[in-house]
Coordinates of C-alpha atoms in Angstrom, one line a residue:
Chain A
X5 CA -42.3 -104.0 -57.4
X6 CA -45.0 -104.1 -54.6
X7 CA -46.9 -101.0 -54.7
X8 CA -50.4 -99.7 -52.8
X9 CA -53.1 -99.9 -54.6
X10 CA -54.3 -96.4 -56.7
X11 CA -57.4 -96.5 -54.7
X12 CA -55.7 -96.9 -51.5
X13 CA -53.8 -93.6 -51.9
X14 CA -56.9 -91.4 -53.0
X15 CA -58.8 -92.7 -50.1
X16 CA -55.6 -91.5 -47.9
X17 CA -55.1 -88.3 -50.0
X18 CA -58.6 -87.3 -49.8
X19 CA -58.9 -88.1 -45.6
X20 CA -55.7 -85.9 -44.9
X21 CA -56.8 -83.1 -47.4
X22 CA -60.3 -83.2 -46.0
X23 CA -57.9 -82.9 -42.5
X24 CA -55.7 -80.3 -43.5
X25 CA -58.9 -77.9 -44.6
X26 CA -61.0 -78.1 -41.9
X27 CA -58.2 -77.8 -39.6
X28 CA -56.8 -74.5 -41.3
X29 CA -60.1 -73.4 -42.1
X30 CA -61.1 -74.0 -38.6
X31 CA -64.2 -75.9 -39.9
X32 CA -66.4 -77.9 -37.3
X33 CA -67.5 -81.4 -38.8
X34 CA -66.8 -83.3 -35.5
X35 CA -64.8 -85.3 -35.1
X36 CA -62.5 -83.0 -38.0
X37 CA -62.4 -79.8 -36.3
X38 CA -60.3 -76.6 -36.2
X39 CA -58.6 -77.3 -33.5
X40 CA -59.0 -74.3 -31.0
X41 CA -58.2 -75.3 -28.2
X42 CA -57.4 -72.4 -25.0
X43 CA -56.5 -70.5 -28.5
X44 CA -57.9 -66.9 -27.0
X45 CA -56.3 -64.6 -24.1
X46 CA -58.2 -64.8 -21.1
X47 CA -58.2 -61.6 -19.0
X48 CA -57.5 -61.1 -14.8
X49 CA -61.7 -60.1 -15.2
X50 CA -64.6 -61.4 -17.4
X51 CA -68.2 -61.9 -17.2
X52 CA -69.7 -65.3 -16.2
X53 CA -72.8 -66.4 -16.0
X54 CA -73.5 -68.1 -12.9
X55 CA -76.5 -70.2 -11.2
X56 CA -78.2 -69.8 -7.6
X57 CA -80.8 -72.0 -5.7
X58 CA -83.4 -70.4 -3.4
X59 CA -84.5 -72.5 -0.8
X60 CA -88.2 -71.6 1.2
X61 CA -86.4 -69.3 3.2
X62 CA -85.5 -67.1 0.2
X63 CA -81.8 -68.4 0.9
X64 CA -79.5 -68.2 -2.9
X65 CA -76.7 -71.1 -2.8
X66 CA -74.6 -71.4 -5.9
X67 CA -75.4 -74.6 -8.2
X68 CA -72.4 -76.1 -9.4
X69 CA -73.3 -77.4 -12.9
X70 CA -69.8 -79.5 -13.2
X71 CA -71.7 -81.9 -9.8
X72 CA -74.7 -82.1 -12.1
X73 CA -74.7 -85.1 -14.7
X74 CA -73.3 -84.9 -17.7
X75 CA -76.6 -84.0 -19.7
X76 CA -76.5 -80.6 -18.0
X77 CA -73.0 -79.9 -18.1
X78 CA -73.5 -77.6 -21.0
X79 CA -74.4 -74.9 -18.6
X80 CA -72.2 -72.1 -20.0
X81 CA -72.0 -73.0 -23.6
X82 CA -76.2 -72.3 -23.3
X83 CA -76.0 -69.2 -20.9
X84 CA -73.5 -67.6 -23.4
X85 CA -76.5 -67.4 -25.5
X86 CA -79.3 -66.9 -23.7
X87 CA -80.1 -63.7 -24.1
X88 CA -81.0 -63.8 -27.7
X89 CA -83.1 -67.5 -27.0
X90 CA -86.9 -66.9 -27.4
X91 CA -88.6 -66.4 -24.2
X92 CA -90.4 -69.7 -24.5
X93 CA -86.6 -71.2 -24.9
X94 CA -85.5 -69.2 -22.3
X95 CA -87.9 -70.7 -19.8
X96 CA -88.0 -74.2 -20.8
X97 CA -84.4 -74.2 -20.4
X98 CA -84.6 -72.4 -17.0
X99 CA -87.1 -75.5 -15.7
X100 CA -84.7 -78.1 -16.7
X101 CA -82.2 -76.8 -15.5
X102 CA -84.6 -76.2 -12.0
X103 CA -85.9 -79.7 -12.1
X104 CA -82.7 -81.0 -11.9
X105 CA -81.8 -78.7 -9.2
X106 CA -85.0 -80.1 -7.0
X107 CA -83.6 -83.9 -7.6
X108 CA -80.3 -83.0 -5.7
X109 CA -81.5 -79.6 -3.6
X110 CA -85.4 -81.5 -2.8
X111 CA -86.4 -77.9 -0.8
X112 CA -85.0 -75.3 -3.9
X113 CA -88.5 -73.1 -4.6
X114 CA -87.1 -70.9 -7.4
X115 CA -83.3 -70.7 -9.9
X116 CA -81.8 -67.2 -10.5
X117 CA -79.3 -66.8 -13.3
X118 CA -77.0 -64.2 -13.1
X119 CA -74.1 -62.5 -14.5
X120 CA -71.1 -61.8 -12.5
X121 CA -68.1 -59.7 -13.0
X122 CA -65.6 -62.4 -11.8
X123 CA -62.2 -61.0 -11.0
X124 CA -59.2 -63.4 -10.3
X125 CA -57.3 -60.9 -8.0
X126 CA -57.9 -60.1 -5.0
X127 CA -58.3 -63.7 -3.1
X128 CA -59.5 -64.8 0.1
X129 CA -58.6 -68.5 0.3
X130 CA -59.0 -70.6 -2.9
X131 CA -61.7 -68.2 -3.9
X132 CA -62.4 -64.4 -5.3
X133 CA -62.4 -61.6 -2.3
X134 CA -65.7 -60.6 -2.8
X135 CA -68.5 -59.3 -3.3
X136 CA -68.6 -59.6 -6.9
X137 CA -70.7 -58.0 -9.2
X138 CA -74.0 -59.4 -10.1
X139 CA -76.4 -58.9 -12.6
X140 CA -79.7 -60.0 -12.6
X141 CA -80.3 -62.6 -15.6
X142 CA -83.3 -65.0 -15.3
X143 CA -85.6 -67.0 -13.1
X144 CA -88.2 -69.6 -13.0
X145 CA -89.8 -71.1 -9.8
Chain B
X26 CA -41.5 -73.0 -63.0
X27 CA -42.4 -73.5 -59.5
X28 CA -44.8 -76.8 -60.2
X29 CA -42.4 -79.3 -60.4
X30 CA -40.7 -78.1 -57.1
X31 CA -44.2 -78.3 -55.7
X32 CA -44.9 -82.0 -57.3
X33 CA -41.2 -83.3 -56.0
X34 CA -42.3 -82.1 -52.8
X35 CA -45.5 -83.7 -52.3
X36 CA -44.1 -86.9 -53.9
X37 CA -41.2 -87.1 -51.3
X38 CA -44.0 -86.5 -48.8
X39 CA -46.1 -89.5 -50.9
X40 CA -43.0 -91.6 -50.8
X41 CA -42.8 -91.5 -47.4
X42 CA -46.4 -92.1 -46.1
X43 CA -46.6 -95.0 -48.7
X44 CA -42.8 -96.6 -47.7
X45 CA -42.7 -100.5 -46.8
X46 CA -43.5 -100.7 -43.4
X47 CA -44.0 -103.1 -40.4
X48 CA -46.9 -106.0 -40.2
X49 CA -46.0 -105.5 -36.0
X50 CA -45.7 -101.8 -35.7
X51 CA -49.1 -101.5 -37.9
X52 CA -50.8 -104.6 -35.4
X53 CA -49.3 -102.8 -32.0
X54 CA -50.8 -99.5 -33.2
X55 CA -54.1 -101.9 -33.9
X56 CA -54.1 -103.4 -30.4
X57 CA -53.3 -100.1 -28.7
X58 CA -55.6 -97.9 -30.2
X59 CA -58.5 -99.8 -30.2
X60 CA -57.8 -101.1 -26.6
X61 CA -58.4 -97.2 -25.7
X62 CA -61.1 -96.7 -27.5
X63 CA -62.7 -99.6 -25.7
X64 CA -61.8 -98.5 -22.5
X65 CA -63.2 -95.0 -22.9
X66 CA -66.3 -96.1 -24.4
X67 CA -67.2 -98.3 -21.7
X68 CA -67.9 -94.9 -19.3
X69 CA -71.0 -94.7 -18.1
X70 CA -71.3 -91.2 -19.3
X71 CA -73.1 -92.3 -22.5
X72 CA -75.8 -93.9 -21.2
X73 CA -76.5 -90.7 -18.8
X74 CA -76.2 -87.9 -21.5
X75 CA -79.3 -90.2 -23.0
X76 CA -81.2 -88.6 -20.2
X77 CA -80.6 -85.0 -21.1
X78 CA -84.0 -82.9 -21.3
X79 CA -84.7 -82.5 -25.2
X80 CA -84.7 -78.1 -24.3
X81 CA -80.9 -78.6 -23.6
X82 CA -79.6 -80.6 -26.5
X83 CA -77.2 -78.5 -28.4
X84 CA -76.0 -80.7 -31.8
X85 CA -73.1 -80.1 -33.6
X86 CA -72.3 -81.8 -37.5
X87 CA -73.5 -84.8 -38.3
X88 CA -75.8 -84.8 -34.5
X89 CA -77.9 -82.4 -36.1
X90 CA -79.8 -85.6 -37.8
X91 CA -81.1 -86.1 -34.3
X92 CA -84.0 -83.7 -33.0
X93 CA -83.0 -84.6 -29.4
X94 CA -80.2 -86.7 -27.4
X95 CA -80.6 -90.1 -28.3
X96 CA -81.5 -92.1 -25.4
X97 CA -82.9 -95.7 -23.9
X98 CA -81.8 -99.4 -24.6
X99 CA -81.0 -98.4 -28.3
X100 CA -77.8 -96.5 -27.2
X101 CA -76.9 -99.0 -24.2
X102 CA -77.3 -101.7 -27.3
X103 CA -74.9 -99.1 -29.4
X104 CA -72.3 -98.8 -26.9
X105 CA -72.5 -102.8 -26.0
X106 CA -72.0 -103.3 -29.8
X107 CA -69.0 -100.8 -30.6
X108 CA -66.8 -101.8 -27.1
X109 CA -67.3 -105.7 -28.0
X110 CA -66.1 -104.6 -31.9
X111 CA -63.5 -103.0 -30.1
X112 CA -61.8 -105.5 -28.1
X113 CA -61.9 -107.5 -31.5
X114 CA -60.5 -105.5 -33.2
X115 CA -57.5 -105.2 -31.4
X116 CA -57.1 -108.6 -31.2
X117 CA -57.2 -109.0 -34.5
X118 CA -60.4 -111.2 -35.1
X119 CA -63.4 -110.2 -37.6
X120 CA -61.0 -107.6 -38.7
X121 CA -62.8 -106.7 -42.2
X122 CA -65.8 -105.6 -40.0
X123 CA -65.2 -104.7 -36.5
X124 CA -62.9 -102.3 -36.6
X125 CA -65.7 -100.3 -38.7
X126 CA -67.9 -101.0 -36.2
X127 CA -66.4 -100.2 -33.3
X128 CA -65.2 -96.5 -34.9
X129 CA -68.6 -95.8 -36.0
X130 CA -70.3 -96.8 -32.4
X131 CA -67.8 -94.4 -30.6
X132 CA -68.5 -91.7 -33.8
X133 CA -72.6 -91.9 -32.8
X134 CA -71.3 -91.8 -28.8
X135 CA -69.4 -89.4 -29.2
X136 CA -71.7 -87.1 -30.9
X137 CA -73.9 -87.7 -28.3
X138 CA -70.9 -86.2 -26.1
X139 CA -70.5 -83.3 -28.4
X140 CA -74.2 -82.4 -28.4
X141 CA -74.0 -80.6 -25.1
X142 CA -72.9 -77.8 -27.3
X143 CA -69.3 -77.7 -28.4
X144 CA -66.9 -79.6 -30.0
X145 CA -65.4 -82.4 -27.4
X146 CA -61.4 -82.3 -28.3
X147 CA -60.7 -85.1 -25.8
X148 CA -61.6 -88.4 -28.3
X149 CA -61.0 -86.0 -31.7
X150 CA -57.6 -87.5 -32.1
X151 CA -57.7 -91.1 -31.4
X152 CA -60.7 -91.0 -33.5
X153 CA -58.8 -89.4 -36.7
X154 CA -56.2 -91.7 -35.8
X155 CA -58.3 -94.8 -36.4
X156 CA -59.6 -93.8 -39.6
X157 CA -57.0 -95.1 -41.7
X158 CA -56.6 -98.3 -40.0
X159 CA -60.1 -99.1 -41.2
X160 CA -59.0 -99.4 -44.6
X161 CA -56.0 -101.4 -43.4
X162 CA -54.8 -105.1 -42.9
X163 CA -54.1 -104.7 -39.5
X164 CA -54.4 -108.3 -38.3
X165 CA -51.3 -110.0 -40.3
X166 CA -49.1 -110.4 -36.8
X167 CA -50.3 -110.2 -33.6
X168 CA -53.4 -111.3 -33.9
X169 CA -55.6 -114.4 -32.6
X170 CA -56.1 -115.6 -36.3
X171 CA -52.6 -115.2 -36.9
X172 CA -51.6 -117.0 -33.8
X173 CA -54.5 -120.3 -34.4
X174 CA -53.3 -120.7 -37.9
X175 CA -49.3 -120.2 -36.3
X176 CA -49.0 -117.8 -39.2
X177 CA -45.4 -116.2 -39.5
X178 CA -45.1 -112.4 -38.9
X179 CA -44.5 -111.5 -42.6
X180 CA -42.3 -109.2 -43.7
X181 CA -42.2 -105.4 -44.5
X182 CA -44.5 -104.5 -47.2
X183 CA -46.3 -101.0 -48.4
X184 CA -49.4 -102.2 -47.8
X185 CA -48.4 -102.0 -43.5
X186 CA -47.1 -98.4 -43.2
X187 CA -49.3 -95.8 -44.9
X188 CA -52.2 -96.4 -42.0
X189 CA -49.4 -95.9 -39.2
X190 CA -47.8 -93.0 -41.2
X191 CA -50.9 -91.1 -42.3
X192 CA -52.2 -91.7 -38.3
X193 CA -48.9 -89.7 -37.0
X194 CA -49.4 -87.1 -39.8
X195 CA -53.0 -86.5 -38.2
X196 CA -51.8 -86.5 -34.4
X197 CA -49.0 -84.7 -35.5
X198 CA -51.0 -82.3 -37.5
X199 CA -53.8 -82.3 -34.5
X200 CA -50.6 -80.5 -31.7
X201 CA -49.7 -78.3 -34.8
X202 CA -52.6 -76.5 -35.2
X203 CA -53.4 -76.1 -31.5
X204 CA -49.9 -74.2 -31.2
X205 CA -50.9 -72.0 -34.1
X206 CA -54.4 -70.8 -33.3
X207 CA -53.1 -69.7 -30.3
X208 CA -50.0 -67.7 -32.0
X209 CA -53.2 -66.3 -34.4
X210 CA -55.6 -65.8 -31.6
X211 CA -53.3 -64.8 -29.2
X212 CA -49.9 -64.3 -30.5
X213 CA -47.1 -64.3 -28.0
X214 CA -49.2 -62.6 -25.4
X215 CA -50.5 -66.5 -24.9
X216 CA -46.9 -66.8 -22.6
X217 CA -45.6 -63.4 -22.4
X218 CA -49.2 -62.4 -20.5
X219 CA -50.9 -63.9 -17.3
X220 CA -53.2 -65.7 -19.7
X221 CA -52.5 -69.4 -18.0
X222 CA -53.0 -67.9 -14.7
X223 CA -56.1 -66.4 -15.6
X224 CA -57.2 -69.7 -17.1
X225 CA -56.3 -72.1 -14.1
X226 CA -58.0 -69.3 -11.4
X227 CA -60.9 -69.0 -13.7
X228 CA -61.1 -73.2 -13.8
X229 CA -60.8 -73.9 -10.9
X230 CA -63.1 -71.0 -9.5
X231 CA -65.9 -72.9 -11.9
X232 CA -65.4 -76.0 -9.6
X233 CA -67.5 -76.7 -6.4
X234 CA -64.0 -77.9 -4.7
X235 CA -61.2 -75.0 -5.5
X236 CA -58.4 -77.2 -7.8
X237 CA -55.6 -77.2 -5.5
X238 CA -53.3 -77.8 -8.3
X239 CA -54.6 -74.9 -10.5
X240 CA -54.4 -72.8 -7.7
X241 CA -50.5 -73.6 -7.0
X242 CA -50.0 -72.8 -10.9
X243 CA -51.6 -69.7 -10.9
X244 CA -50.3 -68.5 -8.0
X245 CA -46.5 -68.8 -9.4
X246 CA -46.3 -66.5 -12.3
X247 CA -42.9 -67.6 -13.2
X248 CA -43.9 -71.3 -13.6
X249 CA -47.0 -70.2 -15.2
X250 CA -45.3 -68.6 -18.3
X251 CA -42.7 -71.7 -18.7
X252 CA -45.9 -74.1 -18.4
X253 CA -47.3 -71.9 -21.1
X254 CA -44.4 -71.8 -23.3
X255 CA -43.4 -75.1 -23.1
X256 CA -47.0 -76.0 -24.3
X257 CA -46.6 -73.7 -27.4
X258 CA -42.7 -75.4 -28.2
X259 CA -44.6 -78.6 -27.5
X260 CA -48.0 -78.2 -29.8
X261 CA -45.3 -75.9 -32.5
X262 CA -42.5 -78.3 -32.7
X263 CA -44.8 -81.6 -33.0
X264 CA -44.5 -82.6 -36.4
X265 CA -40.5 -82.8 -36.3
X266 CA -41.1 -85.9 -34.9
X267 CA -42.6 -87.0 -38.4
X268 CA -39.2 -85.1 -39.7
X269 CA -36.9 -86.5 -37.1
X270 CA -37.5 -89.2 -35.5
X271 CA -35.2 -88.6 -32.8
X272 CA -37.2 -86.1 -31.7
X273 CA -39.5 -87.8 -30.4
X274 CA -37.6 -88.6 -27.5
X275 CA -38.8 -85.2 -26.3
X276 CA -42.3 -84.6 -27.5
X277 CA -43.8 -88.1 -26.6
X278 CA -42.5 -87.6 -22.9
X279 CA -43.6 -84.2 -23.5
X280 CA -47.4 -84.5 -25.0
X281 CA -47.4 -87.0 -21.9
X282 CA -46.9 -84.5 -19.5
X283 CA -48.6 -81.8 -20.6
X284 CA -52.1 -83.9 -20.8
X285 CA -51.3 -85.2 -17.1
X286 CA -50.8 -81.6 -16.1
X287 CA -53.9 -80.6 -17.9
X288 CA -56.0 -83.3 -16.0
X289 CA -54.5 -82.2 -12.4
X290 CA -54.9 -78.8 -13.2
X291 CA -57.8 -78.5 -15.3
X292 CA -60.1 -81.7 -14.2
X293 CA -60.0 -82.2 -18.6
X294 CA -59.3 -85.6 -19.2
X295 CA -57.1 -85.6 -22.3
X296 CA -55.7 -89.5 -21.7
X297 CA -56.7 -90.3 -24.7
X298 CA -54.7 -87.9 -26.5
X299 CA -51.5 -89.0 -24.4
X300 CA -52.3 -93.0 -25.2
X301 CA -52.2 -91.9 -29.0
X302 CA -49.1 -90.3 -29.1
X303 CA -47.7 -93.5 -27.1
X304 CA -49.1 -95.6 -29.1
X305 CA -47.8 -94.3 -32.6
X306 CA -44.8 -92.9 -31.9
X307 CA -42.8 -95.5 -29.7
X308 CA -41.7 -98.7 -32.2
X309 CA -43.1 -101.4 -31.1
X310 CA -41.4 -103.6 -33.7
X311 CA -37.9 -102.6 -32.9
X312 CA -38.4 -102.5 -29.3
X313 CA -39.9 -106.7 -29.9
X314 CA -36.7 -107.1 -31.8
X315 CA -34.7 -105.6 -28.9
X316 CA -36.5 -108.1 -26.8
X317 CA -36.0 -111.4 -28.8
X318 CA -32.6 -111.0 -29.2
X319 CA -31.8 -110.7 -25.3
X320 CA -34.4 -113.4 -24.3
X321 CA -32.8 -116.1 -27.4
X322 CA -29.8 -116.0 -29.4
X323 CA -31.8 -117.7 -32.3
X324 CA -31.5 -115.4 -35.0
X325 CA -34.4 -117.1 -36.8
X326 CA -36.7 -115.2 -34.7
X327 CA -36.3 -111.5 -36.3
X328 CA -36.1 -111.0 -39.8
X329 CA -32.8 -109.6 -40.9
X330 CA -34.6 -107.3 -43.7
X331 CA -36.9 -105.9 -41.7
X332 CA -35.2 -102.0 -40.9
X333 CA -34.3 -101.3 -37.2
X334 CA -34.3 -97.5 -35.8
X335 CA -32.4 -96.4 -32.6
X336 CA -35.0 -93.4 -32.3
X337 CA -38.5 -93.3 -30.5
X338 CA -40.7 -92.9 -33.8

């Protein structure tokens, strides 16, 4: 009787075990993962790091990172961490982030980083009522 | 005394995965996998992420060989390399090598992808669900070779339904898990609480243009909890398809939507999840059966052994 091969089924026993642990063990080895996906509660409030341009009139205009490229779409997977980056890090990441800014804002002088207490409810529009909270973070010029 | 309950188990499991299985059902997963992987590595996005300043690279497993984002002709060459080893290996041709090829170029491009940080769910499960079709001989029907040399489809055998079994196990597996971590994470506060309004104001407030259809979501509470619940049944109940076949009448439909609702709502473009499921769990074989016998009434043209399924999977 036709049968598959003894090595065939280790191979397949040792790629869904290796599946099985990383995904209940919620290990990261891209591309096996742990598979949290949206897992956590998200609240009507929460902090979030946000970007601003200053142009030469001292003028802040939010810089949406998910316009940018891809290469600095990472934006808040870095800012979540910032605080604890060395200060060399922290402004070597700040000028890429302002060069970039210059190629699509030509006039932008300066980038401020800062912390915001974004709130879902109240709305004006499509957006938050403000003002929202803001904390100052970083800047490079 | 409990072993032998535990062995019977894992050997009905065994006996399934390694069943006789379809030479057709395994190639149509072959062409339809690897047709999407092809597609979604020919973005441009690859070739941009190669540009990323070396400050903001951000590796995660195996990317942590690289001190920076790989960049320049060397990854234009990679991705060349892996599409072309794509597009022949689903159609069947250098199918020792190219399939390997192609699944390791997208591994490297996708890393690159992943680099920015975080994990990058969207290709995690077409990529798993390749992985045993490397090992596979996925090119006996439906395949250029097998057309040239006129080559019969042949008929079931083991060696054709272990890669398309252990594939659903993974997607199948991949939904599961989602649904739990958020039951652990979470618990039932994930629908019972505003959490998926929350989520779609919070998305779409991190867009330059407001997401219209985020917006709509979140601003109808009621439809907002049956969204989120139905995504919990849906990512929960996933793996009865392996159990039932029958049931995948609703999840496949169902994984469908929820991926299209999660690209209108959430700009996440999860199509490749939603062309995995298709692919695996619709037939193909029964549904080319279906189709010879109403276009001839030459009986010659199916094999009478080969088993037929009224059910989706």
């Amino acid at each position: 009787m036709e049968s598959v091969p003894t090595r065939t089924r280790w191979l397949i026993r040792g790629f869904l075990v290796l599946f099985l642990v990383c995904a209940a063990l919620r290990l990261e080895l891209w591309p096996l993962t742990g598979f949290r996906l949206f897992s956590g509660v998200r609240e009507e409030s929460h902090p979030m790091w946000v970007a601003d341009t200053v142009g030469p009139n001292g003028k802040e205009r939010r810089l949406w990172f998910n316009d940018l490229p891809r290469p600095y779409q990472g934006f808040y997977l870095i800012t979540a961490g910032f605080r604890r980056l060395a200060p060399a890090k922290q402004a070597a990441i700040c000028q890429a982030w302002l060069a970039e800014a210059r190629r699509v804002r030509p006039s932008v002088v300066a980038l401020r980083i800062h912390l915001v207490e974004w709130r879902a409810l109240p709305r004006s529009g499509d957006r938050p009522a403000g003002p929202l909270r803001r904390t100052f973070g970083y800047a490079c010029s | 005394m409990r072993a032998p309950e535990h062995r019977s188990v894992i050997g009905r499991i065994e006996g399934w995965i390694f069943a006789p299985g379809d030479a057709r059902r395994l190639a149509a997963v072959r062409i339809g996998l690897f047709l999407a992987l092809a597609v979604r590595l020919s973005r441009p996005m690859y070739a941009q992420l190669g540009a990323q300043p070396a400050v903001l690279y951000r590796p995660i497993s195996f990317m942590h060989l690289f001190r920076s984002m790989p960049s320049g002709a060397g990854v234009i060459a990679i991705q060349v390399v892996a599409v072309v080893a794509c597009v022949l290996a689903a159609a069947g041709i250098m199918a020792r090598v190219a399939p390997p090829i192609g699944w390791l170029g997208a591994l490297f491009l996708n890393g690159m992808w992943t680099s920015l940080g975080q994990p990058m769910h969207n290709e995690t499960l077409l990529m798993l669900a390749l992985v045993p079709l490397l090992f596979a001989p996925t090119a006996d029907a439906w395949s250029v070779p097998a057309w040239i040399r006129r080559r019969p489809v042949p008929g079931p055998s083991v060696g054709y339904g272990w890669p398309v079994r252990t594939a659903m196990i993974v997607v199948a597996g991949g939904y599961f898990f989602s649904g739990v971590y958020k039951l652990v994470f979470s618990g039932l506060a994930w629908v019972t609480s505003d959490n998926l309004r929350w989520v779609m104001y919070g998305i779409s407030d991190e867009n330059s243009h407001p997401i219209k259809a985020a917006l709509f979501l979140a601003g109808h509470p009621v439809l907002a909890h049956l969204a989120a619940a139905l995504t919990l049944v849906m990512e929960l109940g996933f793996p009865l398809c392996l159990w039932r076949p029958k049931a995948a009448w609703f999840f496949v439909p169902g994984a469908v939507l929820l991926h299209l609702g999660t690209g209108l709502t959430m700009h996440l473009d999860y199509s490749a999840w939603a062309l995995t499921v298709v692919v695996l769990f619709i037939p193909w074989d029964v549904l080319a059966d279906r189709r010879a016998k109403r276009t001839s009434s030459s009986p010659a043209l199916t094999d009478p052994e080969r088993p037929r399924s009224a059910s989706l999977a």
